PDB file of C-alpha atoms in Angstrom:
ATOM      1  CA  MET A1426     -68.511 -32.003  19.637  1.00 94.00           C
ATOM      2  CA  LYS A1427     -67.671 -33.886  16.449  1.00 96.00           C
ATOM      3  CA  ILE A1428     -66.569 -37.515  16.395  1.00 97.00           C
ATOM      4  CA  ILE A1429     -65.102 -38.446  13.034  1.00 97.00           C
ATOM      5  CA  GLY A1430     -64.064 -41.935  11.938  1.00 97.00           C
ATOM      6  CA  LEU A1431     -63.511 -43.050  15.527  1.00 97.00           C
ATOM      7  CA  THR A1432     -61.889 -46.483  15.550  1.00 96.00           C
ATOM      8  CA  LYS A1433     -60.448 -48.509  18.404  1.00 95.00           C
ATOM      9  CA  LYS A1434     -59.044 -52.018  18.095  1.00 91.00           C
ATOM     10  CA  TYR A1435     -58.120 -54.570  20.738  1.00 85.00           C
ATOM     11  CA  SER A1436     -55.766 -57.021  19.020  1.00 81.00           C
ATOM     12  CA  ASP A1437     -57.526 -57.581  15.683  1.00 75.00           C
ATOM     13  CA  SER A1438     -61.044 -57.024  17.020  1.00 81.00           C
ATOM     14  CA  PRO A1439     -62.592 -53.549  16.563  1.00 86.00           C
ATOM     15  CA  ALA A1440     -64.271 -52.141  19.678  1.00 93.00           C
ATOM     16  CA  LEU A1441     -65.214 -49.048  17.660  1.00 96.00           C
ATOM     17  CA  ASP A1442     -65.395 -49.138  13.889  1.00 94.00           C
ATOM     18  CA  GLY A1443     -65.523 -45.761  12.128  1.00 95.00           C
ATOM     19  CA  ILE A1444     -68.009 -43.908  14.335  1.00 96.00           C
ATOM     20  CA  ASP A1445     -69.200 -40.583  12.894  1.00 96.00           C
ATOM     21  CA  ILE A1446     -71.465 -38.513  15.117  1.00 95.00           C
ATOM     22  CA  GLU A1447     -71.976 -34.884  16.084  1.00 94.00           C
ATOM     23  CA  ILE A1448     -73.039 -34.315  19.680  1.00 94.00           C
ATOM     24  CA  GLU A1449     -75.391 -31.357  19.997  1.00 93.00           C
ATOM     25  CA  LYS A1450     -74.279 -28.593  22.332  1.00 93.00           C
ATOM     26  CA  GLY A1451     -76.523 -28.082  25.344  1.00 93.00           C
ATOM     27  CA  LYS A1452     -78.375 -31.383  24.894  1.00 94.00           C
ATOM     28  CA  ILE A1453     -78.230 -34.924  26.277  1.00 95.00           C
ATOM     29  CA  THR A1454     -77.336 -37.682  23.825  1.00 96.00           C
ATOM     30  CA  ALA A1455     -77.831 -41.293  24.947  1.00 97.00           C
ATOM     31  CA  ILE A1456     -75.660 -44.154  23.720  1.00 97.00           C
ATOM     32  CA  LEU A1457     -77.424 -47.527  23.786  1.00 96.00           C
ATOM     33  CA  GLY A1458     -76.305 -51.040  22.930  1.00 93.00           C
ATOM     34  CA  GLU A1459     -75.704 -54.529  24.252  1.00 90.00           C
ATOM     35  CA  SER A1460     -72.704 -55.352  26.419  1.00 88.00           C
ATOM     36  CA  GLY A1461     -69.597 -55.204  24.244  1.00 88.00           C
ATOM     37  CA  ALA A1462     -71.142 -52.797  21.725  1.00 92.00           C
ATOM     38  CA  GLY A1463     -68.429 -50.200  22.406  1.00 94.00           C
ATOM     39  CA  LYS A1464     -70.352 -47.752  24.579  1.00 95.00           C
ATOM     40  CA  THR A1465     -67.823 -47.307  27.383  1.00 95.00           C
ATOM     41  CA  THR A1466     -64.922 -47.426  24.924  1.00 96.00           C
ATOM     42  CA  LEU A1467     -66.522 -44.471  23.143  1.00 97.00           C
ATOM     43  CA  LEU A1468     -66.698 -42.463  26.370  1.00 97.00           C
ATOM     44  CA  ASN A1469     -63.136 -43.381  27.293  1.00 96.00           C
ATOM     45  CA  ALA A1470     -61.907 -42.216  23.885  1.00 96.00           C
ATOM     46  CA  VAL A1471     -63.703 -38.882  24.286  1.00 96.00           C
ATOM     47  CA  ALA A1472     -62.221 -38.545  27.775  1.00 96.00           C
ATOM     48  CA  GLY A1473     -58.725 -39.295  26.494  1.00 95.00           C
ATOM     49  CA  LEU A1474     -58.459 -42.429  28.636  1.00 95.00           C
ATOM     50  CA  THR A1475     -57.683 -44.702  25.696  1.00 94.00           C
ATOM     51  CA  ASP A1476     -55.907 -44.254  22.388  1.00 94.00           C
ATOM     52  CA  TYR A1477     -57.870 -44.365  19.132  1.00 95.00           C
ATOM     53  CA  GLU A1478     -57.811 -43.595  15.446  1.00 95.00           C
ATOM     54  CA  GLY A1479     -59.922 -40.818  13.973  1.00 97.00           C
ATOM     55  CA  LYS A1480     -60.757 -37.380  15.307  1.00 97.00           C
ATOM     56  CA  ILE A1481     -62.642 -35.912  18.246  1.00 96.00           C
ATOM     57  CA  GLU A1482     -63.164 -32.188  17.793  1.00 96.00           C
ATOM     58  CA  GLU A1483     -64.576 -29.468  20.032  1.00 93.00           C
ATOM     59  CA  ALA A1484     -65.007 -31.715  23.073  1.00 91.00           C
ATOM     60  CA  GLY A1485     -63.417 -29.098  25.313  1.00 94.00           C
ATOM     61  CA  LYS A1486     -62.858 -29.907  28.969  1.00 96.00           C
ATOM     62  CA  ILE A1487     -64.382 -33.191  30.128  1.00 97.00           C
ATOM     63  CA  SER A1488     -66.134 -34.195  33.346  1.00 96.00           C
ATOM     64  CA  TYR A1489     -66.774 -37.928  33.777  1.00 97.00           C
ATOM     65  CA  LEU A1490     -69.456 -39.515  35.969  1.00 96.00           C
ATOM     66  CA  PHE A1491     -68.352 -43.157  36.158  1.00 93.00           C
ATOM     67  CA  GLN A1492     -70.573 -46.152  36.839  1.00 90.00           C
ATOM     68  CA  ASN A1493     -68.771 -46.566  40.156  1.00 90.00           C
ATOM     69  CA  SER A1494     -68.932 -43.467  42.379  1.00 92.00           C
ATOM     70  CA  ARG A1495     -65.133 -43.545  42.910  1.00 94.00           C
ATOM     71  CA  LEU A1496     -65.166 -41.560  46.136  1.00 97.00           C
ATOM     72  CA  LEU A1497     -61.961 -41.142  48.108  1.00 97.00           C
ATOM     73  CA  PRO A1498     -62.584 -42.955  51.428  1.00 97.00           C
ATOM     74  CA  HIS A1499     -60.446 -40.602  53.541  1.00 97.00           C
ATOM     75  CA  LEU A1500     -62.388 -37.502  52.435  1.00 98.00           C
ATOM     76  CA  THR A1501     -65.855 -36.342  53.480  1.00 98.00           C
ATOM     77  CA  ALA A1502     -68.662 -35.767  50.984  1.00 98.00           C
ATOM     78  CA  GLU A1503     -67.645 -32.110  50.869  1.00 97.00           C
ATOM     79  CA  GLY A1504     -63.974 -33.044  50.591  1.00 97.00           C
ATOM     80  CA  ASN A1505     -64.618 -35.392  47.677  1.00 97.00           C
ATOM     81  CA  VAL A1506     -66.255 -32.592  45.717  1.00 97.00           C
ATOM     82  CA  ASN A1507     -63.658 -29.990  46.674  1.00 97.00           C
ATOM     83  CA  PHE A1508     -60.830 -32.361  45.726  1.00 97.00           C
ATOM     84  CA  VAL A1509     -61.455 -31.722  42.003  1.00 95.00           C
ATOM     85  CA  LEU A1510     -61.957 -27.966  42.393  1.00 96.00           C
ATOM     86  CA  LYS A1511     -59.596 -25.060  42.742  1.00 95.00           C
ATOM     87  CA  LYS A1512     -59.874 -23.169  46.002  1.00 94.00           C
ATOM     88  CA  GLU A1513     -61.714 -20.281  44.359  1.00 94.00           C
ATOM     89  CA  GLU A1514     -64.262 -22.702  42.842  1.00 93.00           C
ATOM     90  CA  ARG A1515     -65.355 -24.295  46.104  1.00 94.00           C
ATOM     91  CA  GLY A1516     -67.959 -21.726  47.113  1.00 93.00           C
ATOM     92  CA  ALA A1517     -70.756 -23.627  45.366  1.00 94.00           C
ATOM     93  CA  THR A1518     -70.026 -27.015  46.963  1.00 96.00           C
ATOM     94  CA  GLY A1519     -72.415 -26.664  49.909  1.00 95.00           C
ATOM     95  CA  GLU A1520     -75.261 -25.455  47.714  1.00 95.00           C
ATOM     96  CA  MET A1521     -74.766 -28.276  45.207  1.00 95.00           C
ATOM     97  CA  LEU A1522     -74.665 -30.932  47.925  1.00 96.00           C
ATOM     98  CA  ALA A1523     -77.913 -29.511  49.266  1.00 95.00           C
ATOM     99  CA  ARG A1524     -79.424 -29.636  45.762  1.00 92.00           C
ATOM    100  CA  VAL A1525     -78.619 -33.336  45.488  1.00 93.00           C
ATOM    101  CA  GLY A1526     -80.214 -34.044  48.871  1.00 93.00           C
ATOM    102  CA  LEU A1527     -77.179 -34.127  51.147  1.00 96.00           C
ATOM    103  CA  ALA A1528     -77.773 -31.064  53.307  1.00 96.00           C
ATOM    104  CA  GLY A1529     -76.435 -31.855  56.777  1.00 96.00           C
ATOM    105  CA  LYS A1530     -74.308 -34.738  55.500  1.00 97.00           C
ATOM    106  CA  GLU A1531     -71.452 -32.717  54.052  1.00 97.00           C
ATOM    107  CA  LYS A1532     -69.004 -33.867  56.738  1.00 97.00           C
ATOM    108  CA  ARG A1533     -69.802 -37.573  56.473  1.00 98.00           C
ATOM    109  CA  TYR A1534     -67.299 -40.008  55.005  1.00 98.00           C
ATOM    110  CA  PRO A1535     -68.229 -42.427  52.211  1.00 97.00           C
ATOM    111  CA  HIS A1536     -68.567 -45.375  54.630  1.00 97.00           C
ATOM    112  CA  GLU A1537     -71.141 -43.323  56.550  1.00 97.00           C
ATOM    113  CA  LEU A1538     -73.247 -42.792  53.416  1.00 96.00           C
ATOM    114  CA  SER A1539     -75.617 -45.173  51.676  1.00 94.00           C
ATOM    115  CA  GLY A1540     -74.927 -46.255  48.103  1.00 91.00           C
ATOM    116  CA  GLY A1541     -77.492 -43.757  46.840  1.00 91.00           C
ATOM    117  CA  GLU A1542     -75.943 -40.971  48.889  1.00 94.00           C
ATOM    118  CA  GLN A1543     -72.510 -41.800  47.514  1.00 95.00           C
ATOM    119  CA  ARG A1544     -74.009 -41.556  44.035  1.00 93.00           C
ATOM    120  CA  ARG A1545     -75.312 -38.083  44.882  1.00 94.00           C
ATOM    121  CA  VAL A1546     -71.816 -36.979  45.894  1.00 96.00           C
ATOM    122  CA  ALA A1547     -70.457 -38.256  42.579  1.00 95.00           C
ATOM    123  CA  ILE A1548     -73.189 -36.394  40.671  1.00 94.00           C
ATOM    124  CA  ALA A1549     -72.445 -33.167  42.547  1.00 95.00           C
ATOM    125  CA  ARG A1550     -68.728 -33.549  41.885  1.00 96.00           C
ATOM    126  CA  SER A1551     -69.151 -34.207  38.164  1.00 95.00           C
ATOM    127  CA  LEU A1552     -71.457 -31.218  37.708  1.00 94.00           C
ATOM    128  CA  LEU A1553     -69.255 -28.781  39.633  1.00 95.00           C
ATOM    129  CA  TYR A1554     -65.993 -29.827  37.985  1.00 95.00           C
ATOM    130  CA  PRO A1555     -65.416 -27.169  35.287  1.00 94.00           C
ATOM    131  CA  HIS A1556     -66.253 -28.734  31.938  1.00 95.00           C
ATOM    132  CA  ASP A1557     -67.651 -28.283  28.461  1.00 95.00           C
ATOM    133  CA  THR A1558     -68.871 -31.870  28.057  1.00 96.00           C
ATOM    134  CA  LEU A1559     -70.228 -34.223  30.712  1.00 96.00           C
ATOM    135  CA  LEU A1560     -69.801 -37.969  30.201  1.00 97.00           C
ATOM    136  CA  MET A1561     -72.014 -40.373  32.171  1.00 96.00           C
ATOM    137  CA  ASP A1562     -71.395 -44.140  32.089  1.00 96.00           C
ATOM    138  CA  GLU A1563     -74.415 -46.116  33.343  1.00 93.00           C
ATOM    139  CA  PRO A1564     -74.692 -43.892  36.435  1.00 89.00           C
ATOM    140  CA  PHE A1565     -78.062 -45.328  37.541  1.00 88.00           C
ATOM    141  CA  SER A1566     -77.554 -49.028  36.784  1.00 83.00           C
ATOM    142  CA  SER A1567     -77.080 -50.258  40.357  1.00 78.00           C
ATOM    143  CA  LEU A1568     -79.936 -48.279  41.925  1.00 84.00           C
ATOM    144  CA  ASP A1569     -83.394 -49.499  42.902  1.00 86.00           C
ATOM    145  CA  LEU A1570     -86.301 -48.169  40.854  1.00 87.00           C
ATOM    146  CA  SER A1571     -87.436 -45.512  43.322  1.00 88.00           C
ATOM    147  CA  LEU A1572     -83.959 -44.023  43.750  1.00 87.00           C
ATOM    148  CA  LYS A1573     -83.282 -44.295  40.021  1.00 87.00           C
ATOM    149  CA  ARG A1574     -86.403 -42.245  39.236  1.00 89.00           C
ATOM    150  CA  GLU A1575     -85.430 -39.626  41.803  1.00 89.00           C
ATOM    151  CA  LEU A1576     -81.840 -39.251  40.595  1.00 90.00           C
ATOM    152  CA  LEU A1577     -82.823 -39.287  36.909  1.00 91.00           C
ATOM    153  CA  GLY A1578     -85.181 -36.401  37.624  1.00 90.00           C
ATOM    154  CA  LEU A1579     -82.493 -34.579  39.582  1.00 90.00           C
ATOM    155  CA  VAL A1580     -79.854 -34.999  36.861  1.00 91.00           C
ATOM    156  CA  ASN A1581     -82.342 -33.890  34.212  1.00 90.00           C
ATOM    157  CA  GLU A1582     -83.176 -30.781  36.223  1.00 90.00           C
ATOM    158  CA  LEU A1583     -79.562 -29.858  36.935  1.00 89.00           C
ATOM    159  CA  CYS A1584     -78.401 -30.534  33.373  1.00 89.00           C
ATOM    160  CA  SER A1585     -81.275 -28.491  31.946  1.00 88.00           C
ATOM    161  CA  GLU A1586     -80.478 -25.551  34.218  1.00 87.00           C
ATOM    162  CA  GLY A1587     -76.838 -25.592  33.160  1.00 85.00           C
ATOM    163  CA  HIS A1588     -77.556 -26.291  29.479  1.00 89.00           C
ATOM    164  CA  GLU A1589     -75.159 -29.207  29.762  1.00 92.00           C
ATOM    165  CA  THR A1590     -73.728 -31.033  26.768  1.00 94.00           C
ATOM    166  CA  VAL A1591     -73.983 -34.663  27.877  1.00 95.00           C
ATOM    167  CA  LEU A1592     -72.978 -38.004  26.397  1.00 96.00           C
ATOM    168  CA  PHE A1593     -74.866 -40.610  28.410  1.00 95.00           C
ATOM    169  CA  VAL A1594     -74.212 -44.355  28.158  1.00 96.00           C
ATOM    170  CA  THR A1595     -76.973 -46.712  29.278  1.00 94.00           C
ATOM    171  CA  HIS A1596     -78.372 -50.162  28.488  1.00 90.00           C
ATOM    172  CA  ASP A1597     -81.822 -49.035  29.692  1.00 92.00           C
ATOM    173  CA  VAL A1598     -84.159 -47.712  26.991  1.00 94.00           C
ATOM    174  CA  ARG A1599     -86.464 -46.119  29.568  1.00 92.00           C
ATOM    175  CA  GLU A1600     -83.566 -44.104  31.007  1.00 93.00           C
ATOM    176  CA  ALA A1601     -82.467 -43.024  27.539  1.00 94.00           C
ATOM    177  CA  VAL A1602     -85.923 -41.840  26.502  1.00 95.00           C
ATOM    178  CA  PHE A1603     -86.578 -40.100  29.816  1.00 93.00           C
ATOM    179  CA  LEU A1604     -83.337 -38.149  29.870  1.00 94.00           C
ATOM    180  CA  SER A1605     -82.085 -37.574  26.331  1.00 94.00           C
ATOM    181  CA  SER A1606     -83.077 -35.621  23.246  1.00 94.00           C
ATOM    182  CA  ARG A1607     -81.513 -38.262  21.022  1.00 96.00           C
ATOM    183  CA  ALA A1608     -80.545 -41.933  21.309  1.00 96.00           C
ATOM    184  CA  VAL A1609     -77.730 -43.522  19.312  1.00 97.00           C
ATOM    185  CA  VAL A1610     -77.532 -47.322  19.111  1.00 96.00           C
ATOM    186  CA  LEU A1611     -74.211 -49.161  18.748  1.00 96.00           C
ATOM    187  CA  LYS A1612     -73.677 -52.748  17.639  1.00 94.00           C
ATOM    188  CA  SER A1613     -70.227 -54.346  17.527  1.00 92.00           C
ATOM    189  CA  GLY A1614     -68.605 -50.923  17.498  1.00 94.00           C
ATOM    190  CA  LYS A1615     -70.749 -49.511  14.691  1.00 95.00           C
ATOM    191  CA  MET A1616     -73.571 -46.983  14.836  1.00 95.00           C
ATOM    192  CA  VAL A1617     -76.747 -48.689  13.624  1.00 95.00           C
ATOM    193  CA  ALA A1618     -79.411 -46.129  14.568  1.00 96.00           C
ATOM    194  CA  ASP A1619     -79.825 -42.475  15.531  1.00 96.00           C
ATOM    195  CA  VAL A1620     -83.279 -41.772  16.967  1.00 96.00           C
ATOM    196  CA  PRO A1621     -84.489 -38.302  18.018  1.00 96.00           C
ATOM    197  CA  VAL A1622     -86.605 -38.209  21.180  1.00 95.00           C
ATOM    198  CA  SER A1623     -89.246 -35.559  20.641  1.00 91.00           C
ATOM    199  CA  ALA A1624     -91.366 -35.853  23.799  1.00 88.00           C
ATOM    200  CA  PRO A1625     -91.495 -32.472  25.588  1.00 88.00           C
ATOM    201  CA  TYR A1626     -89.858 -31.982  28.968  1.00 86.00           C
ATOM    202  CA  PRO A1627     -90.548 -32.627  31.766  1.00 85.00           C
ATOM    203  CA  ARG A1628     -91.129 -36.319  31.054  1.00 88.00           C
ATOM    204  CA  ASP A1629     -92.701 -38.947  33.276  1.00 89.00           C
ATOM    205  CA  PHE A1630     -90.545 -41.992  33.973  1.00 88.00           C
ATOM    206  CA  ILE A1631     -93.656 -44.169  34.332  1.00 87.00           C
ATOM    207  CA  LEU A1632     -95.102 -43.298  30.915  1.00 89.00           C
ATOM    208  CA  HIS A1633     -94.193 -45.188  27.752  1.00 89.00           C
ATOM    209  CA  TYR A1634     -93.147 -42.880  24.909  1.00 92.00           C
ATOM    210  CA  PRO A1635     -93.236 -43.965  21.238  1.00 92.00           C
ATOM    211  CA  GLU A1636     -89.451 -43.792  20.906  1.00 94.00           C
ATOM    212  CA  GLU A1637     -89.110 -46.451  23.590  1.00 94.00           C
ATOM    213  CA  ALA A1638     -90.841 -49.110  21.466  1.00 93.00           C
ATOM    214  CA  GLU A1639     -88.842 -48.038  18.410  1.00 93.00           C
ATOM    215  CA  LEU A1640     -85.548 -48.350  20.261  1.00 95.00           C
ATOM    216  CA  GLU A1641     -86.506 -51.716  21.749  1.00 93.00           C
ATOM    217  CA  LYS A1642     -87.113 -53.061  18.238  1.00 93.00           C
ATOM    218  CA  ILE A1643     -83.765 -51.697  17.045  1.00 93.00           C
ATOM    219  CA  LEU A1644     -81.942 -53.277  19.968  1.00 91.00           C
ATOM    220  CA  ILE A1645     -83.626 -56.642  19.400  1.00 89.00           C
ATOM    221  CA  SER A1646     -82.715 -56.584  15.693  1.00 87.00           C
ATOM    222  CA  ALA A1647     -79.154 -55.564  16.589  1.00 78.00           C
ATOM    223  CA  LYS A1648     -78.525 -58.665  18.717  1.00 74.00           C
TER     224      LYS A1648
END
């Protein structure tokens, strides 16, 4: 996917200011930056949820894993996944729910699931929805450390198996380094750094990788 001269203004203030970036096919690219840097606006532009100036090429069909799980309360876990699928695509729903740790809970409604379990449903739904590019907006931000580690590992495993092209927004450097092959830093709507993450997979969430310190310094200087 190619993003060329991407610009978005709210009144006279630019939320995105001439972003040029090529997202590598089959890899996870993290987007880092302080609140207000333009991270979510970038995802929304790629998803076609907001207007913009510039070009977005070769994005294909988009699946979007929002920060909020956005489950439909009147549908079961299985129903929430099937809701976005055609009838002939629903054969993999049970297997995917089992993969994300919800075997035996397919018929439960969102209010019968914990916050972490609701997140698992949203992950399953976003991965099964037919797509070329997966967008993830801070999907682990509200989780405790133990659950975050578990779901980061799960998403990494599932994305690797499917050779997913992922654009992943986070404010957490550790998440970015653990999951992505590249981390892009935004400041005030501009791209200020593009750092490759070279550590081999699988990575350990507890370990500190060199890119983490580099990105922390960039983020501090970008404030």
